[in-house]
Amino acid sequence: MPSRRTALSLLTGTGAALALGVTAAHAGTAVPRPFGRYGSPARRPDPRTLYVDAHGRGDHTDVQSAVDAVTGPGHTLVIAPGVYRATVLIGPAHEGLTLIGASGDARHTVLVYDNAAGTPRPDGSGTLGTSGSASVTVRAAGFTARDLTFANDWLRSDNPEYTGTQAVAIKVQGDRSAFYGCRFLGHQDTLYADSLAVTAFARQYYRDCFVEGDVDFVFGRATAVFDHCHFRALARTDLDSAPYGYVFAPSTAGAHPYGFLVLRSRVTSTAPDAYYKLARPWVPSSDLTARPMLTVRDSRLGPGIDAKEPYATMSAGFPWQEQRFAEHRNTGPGARVTVPANRPQLSAAEARAHTPARWLGAGNPHLPSTWEMRVVDGGRGLPGQPA
């Protein structure tokens, strides 16, 4: 099978369909009714809806030009199937922006680029760094994405001289962000769930999403809920022993009451059994007061997770045992409690505080009703849910 980068570059043939998950009917091929049930420039439901199509049948042929054309809050960009190779920046002025993959299948519409932290800046002033490597950066509040793939196809094997191997698919910093049916593809640091500042809260909701990678591939400071999501840890050819990597690396600010909540989800792996840690805490040098927080509950952990020692320490002086890590009612080989001291468990009473509604603030009259409905629905039916 060709590498993800090769497949994304070729955009055609069965190799792309296999590695990318793009069906042959949509891989670089024009399709009838490119915007599906979402109208078209000739049948626009309202003036705040714009259409993106690489083949020229929309208002714009690339995503960034469509974003730049938006003025004021509450716009929608409908994106036709295809692979859009460019970086995208969605700034604070684009509050309430929604991006929709027109086919309804995230595999058909891919936003991708191939920068890494070690990629030289064009002006020669150094390297891009982790944040600068992001294929897509979202700083706007109230951002929503549906049925899209966000990817970074930079590969270590192509750049053995790089020491900065972080390669972010998307960095999300805005408050009240929501993703439905999206895919996030990369290797190290795939999904950066962050905030605009240490003192800023950024609540994010991910529902029915797929994330894959190897090292710290879901990380950051945000208060983020992952509901009915699938996390896949990848095999590696550059290492011959465990661990290959870590699924989660939260960096929750010490003053923030909530970090990452993973529920009704699953963790699988293409690596050998027990070659992955579930998480390690990230205490960045920019915020040494951080107290990373992660709760994984009502989820299935596959055999790729090291059940005996599922957590690791990233930095000396900040052991994982002193952070806010907990589990509740998980199942699967990777969830077996063989060493109780290594698997902190919530009681039923404690679990009542670990729900989407509590973490994301449903019922708050200052939140838009659409956000509140997302959060309330996300917490429905959980054991121990507050009345």
CSV table of C-alpha atoms in Angstrom, one decimal:
chain,number,residue,atom,x,y,z
A,1,MET,CA,0.0,0.0,0.0
A,2,PRO,CA,1.4,3.5,-0.8
A,3,SER,CA,2.0,6.0,1.9
A,4,ARG,CA,-0.7,8.4,2.8
A,5,ARG,CA,1.4,11.2,1.3
A,6,THR,CA,1.8,9.4,-2.0
A,7,ALA,CA,-1.9,8.6,-2.2
A,8,LEU,CA,-2.8,12.2,-1.4
A,9,SER,CA,-0.4,13.5,-4.0
A,10,LEU,CA,-1.6,11.2,-6.8
A,11,LEU,CA,-5.3,11.7,-6.0
A,12,THR,CA,-6.3,9.0,-8.4
A,13,GLY,CA,-6.5,5.2,-8.7
A,14,THR,CA,-7.0,2.5,-6.2
A,15,GLY,CA,-3.9,3.4,-4.2
A,16,ALA,CA,-5.5,6.6,-3.2
A,17,ALA,CA,-8.8,5.0,-2.4
A,18,LEU,CA,-7.1,2.5,-0.1
A,19,ALA,CA,-4.7,4.8,1.8
A,20,LEU,CA,-6.8,7.9,1.9
A,21,GLY,CA,-10.2,6.3,2.3
A,22,VAL,CA,-11.4,8.2,-0.7
A,23,THR,CA,-13.6,6.1,-3.0
A,24,ALA,CA,-12.5,5.9,-6.6
A,25,ALA,CA,-15.7,7.8,-7.6
A,26,HIS,CA,-14.6,10.8,-5.7
A,27,ALA,CA,-10.7,10.7,-5.8
A,28,GLY,CA,-9.9,13.6,-8.0
A,29,THR,CA,-12.9,13.0,-10.3
A,30,ALA,CA,-15.7,15.5,-11.0
A,31,VAL,CA,-19.0,14.2,-9.9
A,32,PRO,CA,-22.6,15.3,-10.8
A,33,ARG,CA,-24.3,17.5,-8.2
A,34,PRO,CA,-21.1,18.2,-6.4
A,35,PHE,CA,-22.9,19.9,-3.5
A,36,GLY,CA,-25.4,17.1,-2.9
A,37,ARG,CA,-28.4,18.1,-0.9
A,38,TYR,CA,-26.9,21.4,0.1
A,39,GLY,CA,-28.0,23.3,-3.0
A,40,SER,CA,-25.7,25.1,-5.4
A,41,PRO,CA,-24.7,28.6,-6.5
A,42,ALA,CA,-27.9,28.6,-8.6
A,43,ARG,CA,-30.0,27.2,-5.7
A,44,ARG,CA,-28.5,29.0,-2.8
A,45,PRO,CA,-30.6,28.6,0.4
A,46,ASP,CA,-29.4,32.0,1.8
A,47,PRO,CA,-26.8,34.6,0.9
A,48,ARG,CA,-24.5,33.4,3.8
A,49,THR,CA,-23.9,30.0,2.1
A,50,LEU,CA,-20.9,29.7,-0.2
A,51,TYR,CA,-19.8,26.8,-2.3
A,52,VAL,CA,-16.2,25.4,-2.8
A,53,ASP,CA,-15.3,23.1,-5.7
A,54,ALA,CA,-11.9,22.4,-7.1
A,55,HIS,CA,-13.5,21.9,-10.6
A,56,GLY,CA,-14.9,25.5,-10.7
A,57,ARG,CA,-18.6,24.8,-10.2
A,58,GLY,CA,-18.8,26.7,-7.0
A,59,ASP,CA,-18.1,30.2,-5.8
A,60,HIS,CA,-14.5,29.4,-5.0
A,61,THR,CA,-12.0,26.7,-6.0
A,62,ASP,CA,-10.2,26.5,-2.7
A,63,VAL,CA,-11.2,26.7,1.0
A,64,GLN,CA,-9.0,29.7,2.0
A,65,SER,CA,-10.4,32.0,-0.6
A,66,ALA,CA,-13.9,31.1,0.5
A,67,VAL,CA,-13.0,31.8,4.1
A,68,ASP,CA,-11.5,35.2,3.2
A,69,ALA,CA,-14.6,36.1,1.2
A,70,VAL,CA,-16.8,35.7,4.3
A,71,THR,CA,-17.7,38.9,6.2
A,72,GLY,CA,-19.6,38.8,9.5
A,73,PRO,CA,-20.7,35.8,11.6
A,74,GLY,CA,-22.8,32.7,10.8
A,75,HIS,CA,-21.7,31.7,7.3
A,76,THR,CA,-21.6,28.2,5.8
A,77,LEU,CA,-19.1,26.8,3.3
A,78,VAL,CA,-20.3,23.7,1.5
A,79,ILE,CA,-17.2,21.8,0.1
A,80,ALA,CA,-17.5,19.5,-2.9
A,81,PRO,CA,-15.7,16.1,-2.8
A,82,GLY,CA,-12.0,16.3,-3.5
A,83,VAL,CA,-8.5,16.7,-2.0
A,84,TYR,CA,-7.7,20.4,-1.1
A,85,ARG,CA,-4.0,20.7,-0.6
A,86,ALA,CA,-3.3,24.0,1.2
A,87,THR,CA,-3.1,25.4,4.6
A,88,VAL,CA,-6.2,27.0,6.0
A,89,LEU,CA,-6.5,29.7,8.6
A,90,ILE,CA,-9.9,30.6,10.1
A,91,GLY,CA,-9.5,33.7,12.3
A,92,PRO,CA,-11.5,35.1,15.2
A,93,ALA,CA,-13.5,37.3,12.8
A,94,HIS,CA,-15.2,34.2,11.3
A,95,GLU,CA,-17.3,33.5,14.4
A,96,GLY,CA,-20.0,30.9,13.8
A,97,LEU,CA,-18.5,29.6,10.6
A,98,THR,CA,-19.6,26.1,9.5
A,99,LEU,CA,-17.7,23.8,7.0
A,100,ILE,CA,-19.6,20.9,5.5
A,101,GLY,CA,-18.4,18.1,3.3
A,102,ALA,CA,-21.1,17.9,0.6
A,103,SER,CA,-21.2,14.2,0.1
A,104,GLY,CA,-22.0,13.4,3.8
A,105,ASP,CA,-19.0,11.1,3.9
A,106,ALA,CA,-15.8,12.5,5.4
A,107,ARG,CA,-13.6,10.3,3.3
A,108,HIS,CA,-14.6,12.2,0.1
A,109,THR,CA,-13.6,15.7,1.2
A,110,VAL,CA,-10.0,16.1,2.5
A,111,LEU,CA,-8.2,19.3,3.7
A,112,VAL,CA,-4.5,18.4,3.9
A,113,TYR,CA,-1.0,19.8,3.9
A,114,ASP,CA,2.5,18.4,4.7
A,115,ASN,CA,4.3,20.8,7.1
A,116,ALA,CA,6.1,19.6,10.2
A,117,ALA,CA,7.5,21.4,13.2
A,118,GLY,CA,10.9,21.1,11.7
A,119,THR,CA,9.9,22.6,8.3
A,120,PRO,CA,12.0,25.7,7.5
A,121,ARG,CA,10.1,29.0,7.4
A,122,PRO,CA,10.0,30.5,4.0
A,123,ASP,CA,11.8,33.6,5.2
A,124,GLY,CA,14.7,31.6,6.7
A,125,SER,CA,13.9,32.7,10.3
A,126,GLY,CA,13.8,29.3,11.7
A,127,THR,CA,11.3,26.4,11.6
A,128,LEU,CA,7.5,26.4,11.8
A,129,GLY,CA,7.2,24.8,15.2
A,130,THR,CA,4.3,22.6,16.2
A,131,SER,CA,1.6,25.2,15.9
A,132,GLY,CA,2.9,26.4,12.6
A,133,SER,CA,2.8,22.9,11.2
A,134,ALA,CA,-1.1,22.7,11.3
A,135,SER,CA,-2.8,22.1,8.0
A,136,VAL,CA,-5.9,23.9,9.4
A,137,THR,CA,-6.0,26.4,12.2
A,138,VAL,CA,-9.3,27.5,13.8
A,139,ARG,CA,-9.3,30.5,16.0
A,140,ALA,CA,-12.9,31.5,15.6
A,141,ALA,CA,-15.5,30.8,18.3
A,142,GLY,CA,-18.6,28.8,17.4
A,143,PHE,CA,-16.9,26.9,14.6
A,144,THR,CA,-18.6,23.7,13.3
A,145,ALA,CA,-17.4,21.1,10.9
A,146,ARG,CA,-19.3,18.1,9.4
A,147,ASP,CA,-18.2,15.2,7.3
A,148,LEU,CA,-14.7,16.4,6.5
A,149,THR,CA,-11.2,14.9,6.7
A,150,PHE,CA,-8.4,17.0,8.2
A,151,ALA,CA,-5.0,15.6,7.5
A,152,ASN,CA,-1.3,16.1,7.7
A,153,ASP,CA,0.6,13.7,5.4
A,154,TRP,CA,4.2,14.7,6.4
A,155,LEU,CA,6.2,11.5,7.0
A,156,ARG,CA,9.3,10.8,9.1
A,157,SER,CA,10.5,8.3,6.6
A,158,ASP,CA,10.7,11.0,4.0
A,159,ASN,CA,12.6,13.5,6.2
A,160,PRO,CA,15.1,11.5,8.4
A,161,GLU,CA,17.1,14.7,9.1
A,162,TYR,CA,14.2,16.4,10.9
A,163,THR,CA,14.1,16.6,14.7
A,164,GLY,CA,10.8,18.4,14.8
A,165,THR,CA,8.5,15.6,13.8
A,166,GLN,CA,5.3,17.0,15.1
A,167,ALA,CA,2.8,17.5,12.2
A,168,VAL,CA,-0.6,18.8,13.1
A,169,ALA,CA,-3.7,18.1,11.0
A,170,ILE,CA,-5.8,20.7,12.8
A,171,LYS,CA,-5.3,23.1,15.6
A,172,VAL,CA,-8.6,24.2,17.2
A,173,GLN,CA,-8.5,27.2,19.6
A,174,GLY,CA,-12.0,28.7,19.5
A,175,ASP,CA,-14.7,28.3,22.2
A,176,ARG,CA,-17.9,26.3,21.4
A,177,SER,CA,-16.3,24.3,18.5
A,178,ALA,CA,-18.1,21.2,17.3
A,179,PHE,CA,-17.1,18.4,14.9
A,180,TYR,CA,-19.5,15.8,13.6
A,181,GLY,CA,-18.5,12.7,11.6
A,182,CYS,CA,-15.0,14.1,10.9
A,183,ARG,CA,-11.7,12.3,10.4
A,184,PHE,CA,-8.3,13.5,11.6
A,185,LEU,CA,-5.3,11.8,10.0
A,186,GLY,CA,-1.7,12.2,10.9
A,187,HIS,CA,1.1,10.7,13.0
A,188,GLN,CA,2.6,12.8,15.8
A,189,ASP,CA,0.3,15.5,17.2
A,190,THR,CA,-2.6,14.9,14.8
A,191,LEU,CA,-5.4,16.8,16.7
A,192,TYR,CA,-4.4,19.9,18.7
A,193,ALA,CA,-7.4,20.7,20.9
A,194,ASP,CA,-6.2,24.0,22.4
A,195,SER,CA,-7.3,27.5,23.5
A,196,LEU,CA,-6.3,31.0,22.5
A,197,ALA,CA,-4.5,31.6,25.8
A,198,VAL,CA,-3.7,29.9,29.2
A,199,THR,CA,-6.5,32.0,30.8
A,200,ALA,CA,-9.0,31.3,28.0
A,201,PHE,CA,-11.6,28.5,28.1
A,202,ALA,CA,-12.2,26.7,24.9
A,203,ARG,CA,-15.0,24.1,24.9
A,204,GLN,CA,-15.0,21.6,22.1
A,205,TYR,CA,-17.3,18.7,21.2
A,206,TYR,CA,-16.3,15.8,18.9
A,207,ARG,CA,-19.1,13.4,18.0
A,208,ASP,CA,-18.8,10.2,15.8
A,209,CYS,CA,-15.2,11.2,14.8
A,210,PHE,CA,-12.1,9.2,13.8
A,211,VAL,CA,-8.6,10.1,14.9
A,212,GLU,CA,-5.4,8.3,14.0
A,213,GLY,CA,-1.7,8.8,14.8
A,214,ASP,CA,1.1,7.6,17.0
A,215,VAL,CA,2.7,10.1,19.4
A,216,ASP,CA,0.4,12.3,21.5
A,217,PHE,CA,-2.0,12.4,18.7
A,218,VAL,CA,-4.8,14.0,20.7
A,219,PHE,CA,-3.3,16.8,22.8
A,220,GLY,CA,-3.8,20.3,24.1
A,221,ARG,CA,-5.3,22.6,26.7
A,222,ALA,CA,-9.0,22.7,25.6
A,223,THR,CA,-12.0,21.4,27.6
A,224,ALA,CA,-12.9,18.7,25.0
A,225,VAL,CA,-15.5,16.0,24.9
A,226,PHE,CA,-15.0,13.0,22.6
A,227,ASP,CA,-18.3,11.2,22.3
A,228,HIS,CA,-18.7,8.0,20.3
A,229,CYS,CA,-15.3,8.5,18.7
A,230,HIS,CA,-12.7,6.0,17.4
A,231,PHE,CA,-9.0,6.5,18.1
A,232,ARG,CA,-6.6,4.3,16.1
A,233,ALA,CA,-2.9,4.0,17.1
A,234,LEU,CA,-0.7,3.2,14.2
A,235,ALA,CA,2.1,0.7,13.8
A,236,ARG,CA,5.6,2.1,13.3
A,237,THR,CA,8.5,0.8,11.3
A,238,ASP,CA,11.1,3.2,12.8
A,239,LEU,CA,10.9,1.6,16.3
A,240,ASP,CA,11.6,-2.0,17.3
A,241,SER,CA,10.3,-1.9,20.9
A,242,ALA,CA,7.5,-0.5,23.0
A,243,PRO,CA,6.1,2.1,23.5
A,244,TYR,CA,5.3,3.3,20.0
A,245,GLY,CA,3.5,6.3,21.4
A,246,TYR,CA,0.6,7.8,23.4
A,247,VAL,CA,-3.0,8.4,22.4
A,248,PHE,CA,-3.7,11.4,24.7
A,249,ALA,CA,-1.5,14.2,26.0
A,250,PRO,CA,-3.7,16.8,27.7
A,251,SER,CA,-2.1,20.1,29.0
A,252,THR,CA,-5.1,21.4,31.0
A,253,ALA,CA,-4.4,24.7,32.7
A,254,GLY,CA,-4.3,24.3,36.5
A,255,ALA,CA,-7.2,26.8,37.0
A,256,HIS,CA,-9.5,25.0,34.5
A,257,PRO,CA,-11.9,22.5,36.1
A,258,TYR,CA,-12.1,20.2,33.1
A,259,GLY,CA,-9.8,18.8,30.4
A,260,PHE,CA,-10.4,15.8,28.1
A,261,LEU,CA,-13.5,13.6,28.5
A,262,VAL,CA,-13.6,10.5,26.4
A,263,LEU,CA,-16.9,8.5,26.5
A,264,ARG,CA,-18.7,5.8,24.6
A,265,SER,CA,-15.6,5.5,22.4
A,266,ARG,CA,-13.1,2.9,21.4
A,267,VAL,CA,-9.3,2.7,21.0
A,268,THR,CA,-7.9,0.3,18.5
A,269,SER,CA,-4.4,-0.2,17.1
A,270,THR,CA,-2.5,-1.7,14.2
A,271,ALA,CA,0.5,-2.1,16.4
A,272,PRO,CA,1.4,-5.2,18.5
A,273,ASP,CA,-0.4,-5.7,21.8
A,274,ALA,CA,0.5,-3.4,24.7
A,275,TYR,CA,2.7,-1.2,22.5
A,276,TYR,CA,0.8,2.0,23.2
A,277,LYS,CA,0.1,4.0,26.4
A,278,LEU,CA,-3.3,5.5,26.8
A,279,ALA,CA,-1.9,8.9,27.9
A,280,ARG,CA,0.8,11.0,29.3
A,281,PRO,CA,0.5,14.5,30.8
A,282,TRP,CA,2.0,17.5,28.9
A,283,VAL,CA,3.1,20.3,31.1
A,284,PRO,CA,4.5,22.8,28.6
A,285,SER,CA,7.3,25.2,29.5
A,286,SER,CA,4.9,28.1,28.9
A,287,ASP,CA,2.6,26.9,31.7
A,288,LEU,CA,4.4,25.1,34.4
A,289,THR,CA,1.2,25.3,36.6
A,290,ALA,CA,-0.7,23.1,34.2
A,291,ARG,CA,-2.5,20.1,35.7
A,292,PRO,CA,-3.4,17.8,32.8
A,293,MET,CA,-6.8,16.2,33.1
A,294,LEU,CA,-8.2,13.1,31.3
A,295,THR,CA,-11.3,11.0,32.0
A,296,VAL,CA,-11.9,7.9,29.9
A,297,ARG,CA,-15.3,6.3,30.6
A,298,ASP,CA,-17.7,3.8,29.2
A,299,SER,CA,-15.3,3.0,26.4
A,300,ARG,CA,-13.6,0.0,24.9
A,301,LEU,CA,-9.8,-0.1,25.0
A,302,GLY,CA,-8.3,-2.7,22.6
A,303,PRO,CA,-5.2,-4.9,23.2
A,304,GLY,CA,-2.9,-2.2,21.8
A,305,ILE,CA,-3.1,-0.4,25.1
A,306,ASP,CA,-0.7,-1.4,27.8
A,307,ALA,CA,-3.1,-2.5,30.5
A,308,LYS,CA,-0.4,-3.0,33.2
A,309,GLU,CA,1.1,0.5,32.7
A,310,PRO,CA,-1.4,2.6,30.6
A,311,TYR,CA,0.1,6.0,31.7
A,312,ALA,CA,3.5,7.5,31.4
A,313,THR,CA,5.3,10.6,32.5
A,314,MET,CA,6.4,13.1,29.9
A,315,SER,CA,8.6,15.4,31.9
A,316,ALA,CA,10.6,14.8,35.1
A,317,GLY,CA,9.1,16.6,38.0
A,318,PHE,CA,5.5,16.2,36.6
A,319,PRO,CA,4.6,12.6,37.2
A,320,TRP,CA,1.3,11.3,35.8
A,321,GLN,CA,0.2,10.3,39.3
A,322,GLU,CA,0.0,13.9,40.4
A,323,GLN,CA,-2.2,14.9,37.4
A,324,ARG,CA,-6.0,14.4,37.0
A,325,PHE,CA,-6.3,11.1,35.2
A,326,ALA,CA,-9.2,8.8,35.8
A,327,GLU,CA,-11.3,6.0,34.3
A,328,HIS,CA,-14.8,4.6,34.8
A,329,ARG,CA,-16.5,1.4,33.5
A,330,ASN,CA,-14.2,0.8,30.5
A,331,THR,CA,-14.0,-2.6,28.8
A,332,GLY,CA,-11.7,-4.5,26.6
A,333,PRO,CA,-8.2,-6.0,27.0
A,334,GLY,CA,-6.6,-2.6,27.3
A,335,ALA,CA,-8.9,-1.7,30.2
A,336,ARG,CA,-8.0,-4.7,32.5
A,337,VAL,CA,-7.1,-3.5,36.0
A,338,THR,CA,-4.0,-5.7,36.7
A,339,VAL,CA,-2.2,-3.1,38.9
A,340,PRO,CA,-4.8,-1.0,40.6
A,341,ALA,CA,-2.4,1.8,41.5
A,342,ASN,CA,-1.8,2.4,37.8
A,343,ARG,CA,-5.5,2.7,36.9
A,344,PRO,CA,-7.3,5.4,39.0
A,345,GLN,CA,-11.0,4.7,38.9
A,346,LEU,CA,-13.9,7.0,39.5
A,347,SER,CA,-16.7,5.9,41.9
A,348,ALA,CA,-20.3,6.1,40.7
A,349,ALA,CA,-20.8,9.2,42.7
A,350,GLU,CA,-17.7,10.9,41.2
A,351,ALA,CA,-18.7,9.9,37.7
A,352,ARG,CA,-21.8,12.0,37.9
A,353,ALA,CA,-19.6,15.1,37.4
A,354,HIS,CA,-17.9,13.6,34.3
A,355,THR,CA,-20.5,14.2,31.6
A,356,PRO,CA,-20.7,16.4,28.5
A,357,ALA,CA,-23.4,18.6,30.1
A,358,ARG,CA,-21.3,19.3,33.1
A,359,TRP,CA,-18.0,19.8,31.3
A,360,LEU,CA,-19.3,22.0,28.5
A,361,GLY,CA,-21.9,24.0,30.4
A,362,ALA,CA,-25.3,23.0,29.0
A,363,GLY,CA,-28.0,25.0,30.7
A,364,ASN,CA,-25.9,28.2,30.8
A,365,PRO,CA,-28.2,31.0,29.5
A,366,HIS,CA,-25.2,32.7,28.0
A,367,LEU,CA,-24.5,29.9,25.5
A,368,PRO,CA,-26.3,29.8,22.2
A,369,SER,CA,-29.2,27.3,22.2
A,370,THR,CA,-27.7,25.3,19.3
A,371,TRP,CA,-24.5,24.6,21.4
A,372,GLU,CA,-26.6,23.8,24.4
A,373,MET,CA,-28.6,21.2,22.5
A,374,ARG,CA,-25.4,19.6,21.2
A,375,VAL,CA,-24.1,19.2,24.7
A,376,VAL,CA,-27.3,17.9,26.3
A,377,ASP,CA,-27.7,15.3,23.5
A,378,GLY,CA,-24.1,14.3,24.0
A,379,GLY,CA,-24.7,13.4,27.6
A,380,ARG,CA,-28.0,11.6,27.3
A,381,GLY,CA,-28.2,8.1,28.6
A,382,LEU,CA,-24.9,8.1,30.5
A,383,PRO,CA,-24.8,6.1,33.8
A,384,GLY,CA,-24.4,8.6,36.6
A,385,GLN,CA,-25.7,11.6,34.5
A,386,PRO,CA,-26.8,14.5,36.8
A,387,ALA,CA,-30.6,15.0,36.9
